[in-house]
CSV table of C-alpha atoms in Angstrom, one decimal:
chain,number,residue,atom,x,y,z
A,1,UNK,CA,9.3,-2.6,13.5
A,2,UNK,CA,10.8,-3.4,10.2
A,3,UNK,CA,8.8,-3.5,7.2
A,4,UNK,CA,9.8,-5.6,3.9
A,5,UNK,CA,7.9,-5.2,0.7
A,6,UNK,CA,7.9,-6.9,-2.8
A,7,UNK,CA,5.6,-7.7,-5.6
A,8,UNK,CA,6.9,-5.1,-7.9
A,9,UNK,CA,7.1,-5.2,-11.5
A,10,UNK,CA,6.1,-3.9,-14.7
A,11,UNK,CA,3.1,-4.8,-16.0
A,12,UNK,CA,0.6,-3.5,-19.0
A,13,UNK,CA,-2.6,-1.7,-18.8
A,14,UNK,CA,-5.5,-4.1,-17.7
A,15,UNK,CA,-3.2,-6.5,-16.1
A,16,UNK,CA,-3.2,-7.5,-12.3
A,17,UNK,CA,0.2,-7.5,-9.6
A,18,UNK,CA,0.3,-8.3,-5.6
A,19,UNK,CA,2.3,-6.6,-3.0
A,20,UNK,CA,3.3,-8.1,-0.4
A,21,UNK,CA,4.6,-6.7,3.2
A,22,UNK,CA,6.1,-8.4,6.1
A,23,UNK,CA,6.0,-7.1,9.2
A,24,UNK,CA,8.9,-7.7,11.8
A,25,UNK,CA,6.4,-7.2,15.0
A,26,UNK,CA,3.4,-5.9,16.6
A,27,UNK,CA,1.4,-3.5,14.4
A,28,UNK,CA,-2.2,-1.6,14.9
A,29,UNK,CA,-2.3,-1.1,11.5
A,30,UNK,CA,-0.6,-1.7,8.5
A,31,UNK,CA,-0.6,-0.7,4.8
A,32,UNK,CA,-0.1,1.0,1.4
A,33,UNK,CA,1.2,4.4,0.5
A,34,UNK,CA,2.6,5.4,-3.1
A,35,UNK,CA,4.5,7.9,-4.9
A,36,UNK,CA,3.8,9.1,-8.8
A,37,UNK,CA,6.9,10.2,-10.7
A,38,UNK,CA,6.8,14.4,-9.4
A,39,UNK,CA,3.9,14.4,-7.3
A,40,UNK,CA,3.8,13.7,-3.4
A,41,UNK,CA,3.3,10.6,-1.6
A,42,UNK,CA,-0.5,9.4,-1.1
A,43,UNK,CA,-2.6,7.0,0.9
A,44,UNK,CA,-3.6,4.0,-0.7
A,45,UNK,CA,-5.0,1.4,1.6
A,46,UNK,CA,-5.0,0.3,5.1
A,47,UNK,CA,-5.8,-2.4,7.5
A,48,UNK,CA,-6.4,-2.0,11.3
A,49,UNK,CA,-7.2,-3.5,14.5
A,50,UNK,CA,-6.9,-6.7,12.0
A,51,UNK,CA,-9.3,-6.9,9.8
A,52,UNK,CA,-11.2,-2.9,9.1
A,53,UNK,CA,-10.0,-1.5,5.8
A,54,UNK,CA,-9.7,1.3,4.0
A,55,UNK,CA,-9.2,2.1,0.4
A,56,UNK,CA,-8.6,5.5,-1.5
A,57,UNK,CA,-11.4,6.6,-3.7
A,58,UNK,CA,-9.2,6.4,-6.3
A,59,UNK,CA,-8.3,2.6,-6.1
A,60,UNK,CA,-11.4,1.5,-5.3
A,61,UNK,CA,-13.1,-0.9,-6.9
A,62,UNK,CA,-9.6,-2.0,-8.5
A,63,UNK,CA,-7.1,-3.0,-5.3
A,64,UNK,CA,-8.2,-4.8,-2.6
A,65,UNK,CA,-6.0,-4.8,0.6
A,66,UNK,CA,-5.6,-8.1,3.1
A,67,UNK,CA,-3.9,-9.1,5.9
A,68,UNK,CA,-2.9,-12.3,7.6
A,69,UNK,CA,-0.4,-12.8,10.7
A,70,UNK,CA,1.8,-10.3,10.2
A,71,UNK,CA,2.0,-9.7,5.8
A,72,UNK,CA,-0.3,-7.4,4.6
A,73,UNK,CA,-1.4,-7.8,1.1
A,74,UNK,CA,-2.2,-5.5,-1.8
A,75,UNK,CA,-4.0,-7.3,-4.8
A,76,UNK,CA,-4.0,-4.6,-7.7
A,77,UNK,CA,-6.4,-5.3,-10.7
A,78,UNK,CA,-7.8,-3.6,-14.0
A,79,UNK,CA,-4.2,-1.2,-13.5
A,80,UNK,CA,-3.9,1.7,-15.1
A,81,UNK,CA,-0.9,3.9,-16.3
A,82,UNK,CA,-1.8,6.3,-13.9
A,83,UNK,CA,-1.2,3.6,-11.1
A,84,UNK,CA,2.3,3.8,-11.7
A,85,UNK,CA,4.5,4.7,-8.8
A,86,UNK,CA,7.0,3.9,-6.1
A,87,UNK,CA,4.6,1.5,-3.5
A,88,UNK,CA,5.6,2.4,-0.3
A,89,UNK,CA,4.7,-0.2,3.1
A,90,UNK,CA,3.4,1.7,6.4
A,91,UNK,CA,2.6,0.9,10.1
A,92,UNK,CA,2.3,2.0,13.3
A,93,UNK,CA,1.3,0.9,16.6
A,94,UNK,CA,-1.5,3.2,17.4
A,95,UNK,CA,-4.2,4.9,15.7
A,96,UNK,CA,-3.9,8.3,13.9
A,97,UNK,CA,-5.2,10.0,10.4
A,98,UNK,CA,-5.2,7.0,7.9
A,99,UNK,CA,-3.7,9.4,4.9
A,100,UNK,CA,-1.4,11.4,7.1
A,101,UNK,CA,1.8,9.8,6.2
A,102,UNK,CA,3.6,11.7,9.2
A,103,UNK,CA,1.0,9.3,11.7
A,104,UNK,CA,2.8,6.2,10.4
A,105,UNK,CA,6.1,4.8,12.8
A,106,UNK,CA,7.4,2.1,10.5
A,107,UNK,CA,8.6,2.3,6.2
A,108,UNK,CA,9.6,-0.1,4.0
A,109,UNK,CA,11.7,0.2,1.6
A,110,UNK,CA,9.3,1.0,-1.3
A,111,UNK,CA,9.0,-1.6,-4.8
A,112,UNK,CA,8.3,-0.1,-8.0
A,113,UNK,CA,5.4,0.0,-9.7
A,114,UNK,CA,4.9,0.3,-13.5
A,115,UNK,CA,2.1,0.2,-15.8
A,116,UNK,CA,2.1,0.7,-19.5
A,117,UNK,CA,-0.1,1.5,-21.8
């Protein structure tokens, strides 16, 4: 399956973006994974068997995650510097650990993220 991401952007502190990810087939489940500048890549949000979610503790409250056919969404709100980071899409096609990175088949190509303050 081939992912394709975008929403991107720079934005200030306070201020609200939307990723976007279209999938090129079946997927179980489908979602968000990002990478700070220097640290390692981390679980964001994710959708499965259509419609459960998940969201990091740290997002939460702030990013909401979505699906419908087969684009997942990722509405961001109330960002924060600390938000900044390289957005990475995810699938697979079966189940596994949601914030185990290595469980995940598919990639996208990643869309930058950046928040200032």
């Amino acid at each position: 399956v081939q992912l394709q991401a975008s929403g991107g952007g720079l934005v200030q502190a306070g201020g609200s973006l939307r990723l976007s990810c279209v999938a090129s087939g079946y997927t179980f489940r489908m979602g968000w994974f990002r990478q700070p500048p220097g640290k390692e890549r981390e679980f964001v949000a994710i959708v499965w068997s259509g419609s459960v979610t998940s969201v990091a503790d740290s997002v939460r409250g702030r990013f909401t995650i979505s699906k419908e056919k087969d684009t997942v969404f990722l509405q961001m709100n109330s960002l924060k510097p600390e938000d900044t980071a390289i957005y990475y899409c995810a699938a697979s096609a079966g189940a596994g650990s949601l914030a185990d990175p290595k469980t995940y088949d598919s990639w996208g190509q990643g869309t930058l993220v950046t928040v200032s303050s």
